[in-house]
JSON list of C-alpha atoms in Angstrom, two decimals:
[
{"chain": "A", "resi": 1, "resn": "MET", "atom": "CA", "xyz": [-81.66, 7.82, -6.78]},
{"chain": "A", "resi": 2, "resn": "SER", "atom": "CA", "xyz": [-85.31, 8.65, -7.40]},
{"chain": "A", "resi": 3, "resn": "LYS", "atom": "CA", "xyz": [-87.14, 7.28, -10.39]},
{"chain": "A", "resi": 4, "resn": "ALA", "atom": "CA", "xyz": [-88.97, 9.23, -13.10]},
{"chain": "A", "resi": 5, "resn": "ILE", "atom": "CA", "xyz": [-90.91, 7.26, -15.70]},
{"chain": "A", "resi": 6, "resn": "PHE", "atom": "CA", "xyz": [-92.17, 9.16, -18.72]},
{"chain": "A", "resi": 7, "resn": "TYR", "atom": "CA", "xyz": [-95.04, 7.32, -20.41]},
{"chain": "A", "resi": 8, "resn": "HIS", "atom": "CA", "xyz": [-95.94, 8.33, -23.93]},
{"chain": "A", "resi": 9, "resn": "ALA", "atom": "CA", "xyz": [-97.31, 7.02, -27.21]},
{"chain": "A", "resi": 10, "resn": "GLY", "atom": "CA", "xyz": [-95.30, 8.86, -29.82]},
{"chain": "A", "resi": 11, "resn": "CYS", "atom": "CA", "xyz": [-98.04, 11.46, -30.39]},
{"chain": "A", "resi": 12, "resn": "PRO", "atom": "CA", "xyz": [-97.08, 15.09, -31.17]},
{"chain": "A", "resi": 13, "resn": "VAL", "atom": "CA", "xyz": [-98.14, 16.23, -27.68]},
{"chain": "A", "resi": 14, "resn": "CYS", "atom": "CA", "xyz": [-96.05, 13.39, -26.23]},
{"chain": "A", "resi": 15, "resn": "VAL", "atom": "CA", "xyz": [-92.98, 14.30, -28.27]},
{"chain": "A", "resi": 16, "resn": "GLU", "atom": "CA", "xyz": [-93.19, 17.93, -27.19]},
{"chain": "A", "resi": 17, "resn": "ALA", "atom": "CA", "xyz": [-93.49, 16.90, -23.54]},
{"chain": "A", "resi": 18, "resn": "GLU", "atom": "CA", "xyz": [-90.60, 14.50, -23.88]},
{"chain": "A", "resi": 19, "resn": "GLN", "atom": "CA", "xyz": [-88.36, 17.08, -25.52]},
{"chain": "A", "resi": 20, "resn": "LYS", "atom": "CA", "xyz": [-89.19, 19.75, -22.97]},
{"chain": "A", "resi": 21, "resn": "VAL", "atom": "CA", "xyz": [-90.33, 18.25, -19.66]},
{"chain": "A", "resi": 22, "resn": "ALA", "atom": "CA", "xyz": [-88.55, 14.90, -19.60]},
{"chain": "A", "resi": 23, "resn": "GLN", "atom": "CA", "xyz": [-85.35, 16.60, -20.75]},
{"chain": "A", "resi": 24, "resn": "ALA", "atom": "CA", "xyz": [-85.65, 19.23, -18.02]},
{"chain": "A", "resi": 25, "resn": "ILE", "atom": "CA", "xyz": [-85.64, 16.69, -15.20]},
{"chain": "A", "resi": 26, "resn": "ASP", "atom": "CA", "xyz": [-82.53, 16.81, -13.05]},
{"chain": "A", "resi": 27, "resn": "SER", "atom": "CA", "xyz": [-80.63, 13.65, -13.94]},
{"chain": "A", "resi": 28, "resn": "SER", "atom": "CA", "xyz": [-78.51, 13.98, -10.81]},
{"chain": "A", "resi": 29, "resn": "LYS", "atom": "CA", "xyz": [-81.68, 13.41, -8.76]},
{"chain": "A", "resi": 30, "resn": "TYR", "atom": "CA", "xyz": [-83.77, 11.23, -11.05]},
{"chain": "A", "resi": 31, "resn": "GLN", "atom": "CA", "xyz": [-83.12, 8.24, -13.25]},
{"chain": "A", "resi": 32, "resn": "VAL", "atom": "CA", "xyz": [-85.43, 8.99, -16.20]},
{"chain": "A", "resi": 33, "resn": "GLU", "atom": "CA", "xyz": [-86.95, 6.16, -18.19]},
{"chain": "A", "resi": 34, "resn": "ASN", "atom": "CA", "xyz": [-88.98, 6.72, -21.36]},
{"chain": "A", "resi": 35, "resn": "VAL", "atom": "CA", "xyz": [-91.70, 4.15, -22.03]},
{"chain": "A", "resi": 36, "resn": "HIS", "atom": "CA", "xyz": [-93.56, 4.10, -25.37]},
{"chain": "A", "resi": 37, "resn": "LEU", "atom": "CA", "xyz": [-96.84, 2.41, -24.49]},
{"chain": "A", "resi": 38, "resn": "GLY", "atom": "CA", "xyz": [-97.81, 2.08, -28.14]},
{"chain": "A", "resi": 39, "resn": "GLU", "atom": "CA", "xyz": [-94.76, -0.09, -28.73]},
{"chain": "A", "resi": 40, "resn": "ASP", "atom": "CA", "xyz": [-94.67, -1.77, -25.33]},
{"chain": "A", "resi": 41, "resn": "ALA", "atom": "CA", "xyz": [-98.29, -2.47, -24.42]},
{"chain": "A", "resi": 42, "resn": "SER", "atom": "CA", "xyz": [-97.11, -4.92, -21.74]},
{"chain": "A", "resi": 43, "resn": "ARG", "atom": "CA", "xyz": [-96.38, -1.91, -19.53]},
{"chain": "A", "resi": 44, "resn": "ILE", "atom": "CA", "xyz": [-99.86, -0.34, -19.74]},
{"chain": "A", "resi": 45, "resn": "ALA", "atom": "CA", "xyz": [-100.94, -2.25, -16.63]},
{"chain": "A", "resi": 46, "resn": "GLU", "atom": "CA", "xyz": [-97.99, -0.85, -14.67]},
{"chain": "A", "resi": 47, "resn": "ALA", "atom": "CA", "xyz": [-98.87, 2.69, -15.79]},
{"chain": "A", "resi": 48, "resn": "GLU", "atom": "CA", "xyz": [-102.51, 2.18, -14.81]},
{"chain": "A", "resi": 49, "resn": "LYS", "atom": "CA", "xyz": [-101.47, 0.88, -11.41]},
{"chain": "A", "resi": 50, "resn": "ALA", "atom": "CA", "xyz": [-99.45, 4.07, -10.87]},
{"chain": "A", "resi": 51, "resn": "GLY", "atom": "CA", "xyz": [-102.60, 6.10, -11.59]},
{"chain": "A", "resi": 52, "resn": "VAL", "atom": "CA", "xyz": [-101.84, 7.12, -15.17]},
{"chain": "A", "resi": 53, "resn": "LYS", "atom": "CA", "xyz": [-105.05, 7.90, -17.10]},
{"chain": "A", "resi": 54, "resn": "SER", "atom": "CA", "xyz": [-103.61, 9.50, -20.24]},
{"chain": "A", "resi": 55, "resn": "VAL", "atom": "CA", "xyz": [-100.35, 10.16, -22.02]},
{"chain": "A", "resi": 56, "resn": "PRO", "atom": "CA", "xyz": [-98.03, 11.93, -21.90]},
{"chain": "A", "resi": 57, "resn": "ALA", "atom": "CA", "xyz": [-97.56, 11.39, -18.17]},
{"chain": "A", "resi": 58, "resn": "MET", "atom": "CA", "xyz": [-94.62, 11.44, -15.83]},
{"chain": "A", "resi": 59, "resn": "VAL", "atom": "CA", "xyz": [-94.53, 9.27, -12.72]},
{"chain": "A", "resi": 60, "resn": "LEU", "atom": "CA", "xyz": [-92.18, 10.73, -10.13]},
{"chain": "A", "resi": 61, "resn": "ASP", "atom": "CA", "xyz": [-91.49, 8.43, -7.19]},
{"chain": "A", "resi": 62, "resn": "GLY", "atom": "CA", "xyz": [-94.77, 6.68, -7.90]},
{"chain": "A", "resi": 63, "resn": "VAL", "atom": "CA", "xyz": [-96.88, 9.86, -8.13]},
{"chain": "A", "resi": 64, "resn": "PRO", "atom": "CA", "xyz": [-98.55, 10.39, -11.54]},
{"chain": "A", "resi": 65, "resn": "PHE", "atom": "CA", "xyz": [-98.51, 13.75, -13.30]},
{"chain": "A", "resi": 66, "resn": "HIS", "atom": "CA", "xyz": [-100.47, 14.08, -16.51]},
{"chain": "A", "resi": 67, "resn": "ILE", "atom": "CA", "xyz": [-98.84, 16.59, -18.84]},
{"chain": "A", "resi": 68, "resn": "ASN", "atom": "CA", "xyz": [-101.24, 18.22, -21.29]},
{"chain": "A", "resi": 69, "resn": "PHE", "atom": "CA", "xyz": [-103.30, 15.62, -23.15]},
{"chain": "A", "resi": 70, "resn": "GLY", "atom": "CA", "xyz": [-102.36, 13.34, -26.00]},
{"chain": "A", "resi": 71, "resn": "ALA", "atom": "CA", "xyz": [-104.41, 10.15, -25.70]},
{"chain": "A", "resi": 72, "resn": "LYS", "atom": "CA", "xyz": [-106.36, 8.18, -23.14]},
{"chain": "A", "resi": 73, "resn": "LEU", "atom": "CA", "xyz": [-104.59, 5.12, -21.80]},
{"chain": "A", "resi": 74, "resn": "SER", "atom": "CA", "xyz": [-107.70, 3.10, -22.64]},
{"chain": "A", "resi": 75, "resn": "ASP", "atom": "CA", "xyz": [-107.26, 4.01, -26.33]},
{"chain": "A", "resi": 76, "resn": "LEU", "atom": "CA", "xyz": [-103.82, 2.38, -26.40]},
{"chain": "A", "resi": 77, "resn": "LYS", "atom": "CA", "xyz": [-105.11, -1.08, -25.55]},
{"chain": "B", "resi": 1, "resn": "MET", "atom": "CA", "xyz": [-80.08, 29.86, -18.92]},
{"chain": "B", "resi": 2, "resn": "SER", "atom": "CA", "xyz": [-83.55, 28.65, -19.87]},
{"chain": "B", "resi": 3, "resn": "LYS", "atom": "CA", "xyz": [-86.58, 29.77, -17.94]},
{"chain": "B", "resi": 4, "resn": "ALA", "atom": "CA", "xyz": [-89.19, 27.60, -16.22]},
{"chain": "B", "resi": 5, "resn": "ILE", "atom": "CA", "xyz": [-92.21, 29.34, -14.73]},
{"chain": "B", "resi": 6, "resn": "PHE", "atom": "CA", "xyz": [-94.44, 27.27, -12.48]},
{"chain": "B", "resi": 7, "resn": "TYR", "atom": "CA", "xyz": [-97.92, 28.80, -12.20]},
{"chain": "B", "resi": 8, "resn": "HIS", "atom": "CA", "xyz": [-100.12, 27.63, -9.36]},
{"chain": "B", "resi": 9, "resn": "ALA", "atom": "CA", "xyz": [-102.85, 28.75, -7.01]},
{"chain": "B", "resi": 10, "resn": "GLY", "atom": "CA", "xyz": [-101.95, 27.03, -3.76]},
{"chain": "B", "resi": 11, "resn": "CYS", "atom": "CA", "xyz": [-104.45, 24.19, -4.33]},
{"chain": "B", "resi": 12, "resn": "PRO", "atom": "CA", "xyz": [-103.56, 20.66, -3.14]},
{"chain": "B", "resi": 13, "resn": "VAL", "atom": "CA", "xyz": [-102.96, 19.50, -6.73]},
{"chain": "B", "resi": 14, "resn": "CYS", "atom": "CA", "xyz": [-100.72, 22.55, -7.22]},
{"chain": "B", "resi": 15, "resn": "VAL", "atom": "CA", "xyz": [-98.72, 21.88, -4.06]},
{"chain": "B", "resi": 16, "resn": "GLU", "atom": "CA", "xyz": [-98.11, 18.27, -5.06]},
{"chain": "B", "resi": 17, "resn": "ALA", "atom": "CA", "xyz": [-96.94, 19.33, -8.52]},
{"chain": "B", "resi": 18, "resn": "GLU", "atom": "CA", "xyz": [-94.70, 22.00, -7.03]},
{"chain": "B", "resi": 19, "resn": "GLN", "atom": "CA", "xyz": [-93.14, 19.58, -4.56]},
{"chain": "B", "resi": 20, "resn": "LYS", "atom": "CA", "xyz": [-92.54, 16.91, -7.17]},
{"chain": "B", "resi": 21, "resn": "VAL", "atom": "CA", "xyz": [-92.32, 18.36, -10.67]},
{"chain": "B", "resi": 22, "resn": "ALA", "atom": "CA", "xyz": [-91.00, 21.86, -10.06]},
{"chain": "B", "resi": 23, "resn": "GLN", "atom": "CA", "xyz": [-88.43, 20.45, -7.62]},
{"chain": "B", "resi": 24, "resn": "ALA", "atom": "CA", "xyz": [-87.31, 17.86, -10.17]},
{"chain": "B", "resi": 25, "resn": "ILE", "atom": "CA", "xyz": [-86.36, 20.46, -12.79]},
{"chain": "B", "resi": 26, "resn": "ASP", "atom": "CA", "xyz": [-82.64, 20.66, -13.41]},
{"chain": "B", "resi": 27, "resn": "SER", "atom": "CA", "xyz": [-81.59, 23.98, -11.87]},
{"chain": "B", "resi": 28, "resn": "SER", "atom": "CA", "xyz": [-78.34, 23.91, -13.81]},
{"chain": "B", "resi": 29, "resn": "LYS", "atom": "CA", "xyz": [-80.40, 24.25, -17.02]},
{"chain": "B", "resi": 30, "resn": "TYR", "atom": "CA", "xyz": [-83.45, 26.17, -15.85]},
{"chain": "B", "resi": 31, "resn": "GLN", "atom": "CA", "xyz": [-84.07, 29.14, -13.65]},
{"chain": "B", "resi": 32, "resn": "VAL", "atom": "CA", "xyz": [-87.31, 28.10, -11.93]},
{"chain": "B", "resi": 33, "resn": "GLU", "atom": "CA", "xyz": [-89.78, 30.75, -10.80]},
{"chain": "B", "resi": 34, "resn": "ASN", "atom": "CA", "xyz": [-92.91, 29.93, -8.80]},
{"chain": "B", "resi": 35, "resn": "VAL", "atom": "CA", "xyz": [-95.87, 32.23, -9.37]},
{"chain": "B", "resi": 36, "resn": "HIS", "atom": "CA", "xyz": [-98.97, 32.03, -7.13]},
{"chain": "B", "resi": 37, "resn": "LEU", "atom": "CA", "xyz": [-101.73, 33.43, -9.36]},
{"chain": "B", "resi": 38, "resn": "GLY", "atom": "CA", "xyz": [-104.16, 33.58, -6.45]},
{"chain": "B", "resi": 39, "resn": "GLU", "atom": "CA", "xyz": [-101.85, 36.02, -4.68]},
{"chain": "B", "resi": 40, "resn": "ASP", "atom": "CA", "xyz": [-100.51, 37.78, -7.75]},
{"chain": "B", "resi": 41, "resn": "ALA", "atom": "CA", "xyz": [-103.44, 38.14, -10.13]},
{"chain": "B", "resi": 42, "resn": "SER", "atom": "CA", "xyz": [-101.49, 40.76, -12.09]},
{"chain": "B", "resi": 43, "resn": "ARG", "atom": "CA", "xyz": [-99.62, 37.89, -13.74]},
{"chain": "B", "resi": 44, "resn": "ILE", "atom": "CA", "xyz": [-102.71, 36.00, -14.98]},
{"chain": "B", "resi": 45, "resn": "ALA", "atom": "CA", "xyz": [-102.56, 37.87, -18.31]},
{"chain": "B", "resi": 46, "resn": "GLU", "atom": "CA", "xyz": [-98.94, 36.80, -18.79]},
{"chain": "B", "resi": 47, "resn": "ALA", "atom": "CA", "xyz": [-99.85, 33.17, -18.10]},
{"chain": "B", "resi": 48, "resn": "GLU", "atom": "CA", "xyz": [-102.77, 33.34, -20.52]},
{"chain": "B", "resi": 49, "resn": "LYS", "atom": "CA", "xyz": [-100.53, 34.81, -23.19]},
{"chain": "B", "resi": 50, "resn": "ALA", "atom": "CA", "xyz": [-98.19, 31.83, -22.78]},
{"chain": "B", "resi": 51, "resn": "GLY", "atom": "CA", "xyz": [-101.14, 29.51, -23.39]},
{"chain": "B", "resi": 52, "resn": "VAL", "atom": "CA", "xyz": [-101.86, 28.48, -19.80]},
{"chain": "B", "resi": 53, "resn": "LYS", "atom": "CA", "xyz": [-105.49, 27.37, -19.41]},
{"chain": "B", "resi": 54, "resn": "SER", "atom": "CA", "xyz": [-105.37, 25.85, -15.91]},
{"chain": "B", "resi": 55, "resn": "VAL", "atom": "CA", "xyz": [-103.10, 25.45, -12.92]},
{"chain": "B", "resi": 56, "resn": "PRO", "atom": "CA", "xyz": [-100.79, 23.90, -12.02]},
{"chain": "B", "resi": 57, "resn": "ALA", "atom": "CA", "xyz": [-98.87, 24.56, -15.21]},
{"chain": "B", "resi": 58, "resn": "MET", "atom": "CA", "xyz": [-95.22, 24.84, -16.10]},
{"chain": "B", "resi": 59, "resn": "VAL", "atom": "CA", "xyz": [-94.04, 27.07, -18.91]},
{"chain": "B", "resi": 60, "resn": "LEU", "atom": "CA", "xyz": [-90.69, 25.90, -20.25]},
{"chain": "B", "resi": 61, "resn": "ASP", "atom": "CA", "xyz": [-89.04, 28.33, -22.69]},
{"chain": "B", "resi": 62, "resn": "GLY", "atom": "CA", "xyz": [-92.47, 29.73, -23.45]},
{"chain": "B", "resi": 63, "resn": "VAL", "atom": "CA", "xyz": [-94.17, 26.37, -24.05]},
{"chain": "B", "resi": 64, "resn": "PRO", "atom": "CA", "xyz": [-97.06, 25.63, -21.65]},
{"chain": "B", "resi": 65, "resn": "PHE", "atom": "CA", "xyz": [-97.44, 22.24, -19.97]},
{"chain": "B", "resi": 66, "resn": "HIS", "atom": "CA", "xyz": [-100.54, 21.66, -17.85]},
{"chain": "B", "resi": 67, "resn": "ILE", "atom": "CA", "xyz": [-99.80, 19.27, -15.03]},
{"chain": "B", "resi": 68, "resn": "ASN", "atom": "CA", "xyz": [-102.85, 17.36, -13.79]},
{"chain": "B", "resi": 69, "resn": "PHE", "atom": "CA", "xyz": [-105.73, 19.72, -13.03]},
{"chain": "B", "resi": 70, "resn": "GLY", "atom": "CA", "xyz": [-106.28, 22.03, -10.09]},
{"chain": "B", "resi": 71, "resn": "ALA", "atom": "CA", "xyz": [-108.31, 24.99, -11.28]},
{"chain": "B", "resi": 72, "resn": "LYS", "atom": "CA", "xyz": [-109.19, 26.83, -14.47]},
{"chain": "B", "resi": 73, "resn": "LEU", "atom": "CA", "xyz": [-107.32, 30.07, -14.99]},
{"chain": "B", "resi": 74, "resn": "SER", "atom": "CA", "xyz": [-110.65, 31.80, -15.58]},
{"chain": "B", "resi": 75, "resn": "ASP", "atom": "CA", "xyz": [-111.72, 30.83, -12.05]},
{"chain": "B", "resi": 76, "resn": "LEU", "atom": "CA", "xyz": [-108.80, 32.78, -10.58]},
{"chain": "B", "resi": 77, "resn": "LYS", "atom": "CA", "xyz": [-109.94, 36.12, -11.94]}
]
């Protein structure tokens, strides 16, 4: 199964994206993981490595997609 | 069934988003429509009304989500 990682920081823009976009992902194709970078800063490096610049973002099979704009990744450090 | 409209303009960023994000949407929940605003400029007004500022963008149940950045909507007019 493919992997979808939704990175967020609990911001209003993030919550809206989680409720709409992350929930719309086909769970028969993708295993969706939600990662709150504000609470789990140890995963910021992994998000950066995948090309994530801001949250909310969804990484699908390693490809980063920034969804609207909530906060810069650098502001979460 | 809910409605997902994917607005794009055929740009490389758009194609990547279409191949990954639009394809990942659960088709049992959403009826996905792809709209090429470069070829169908008559629908730019509709996209604007939904809050779309740039492409690629996905409108889920009327809520706009900009996915990365390909081109400003105003540049497609």
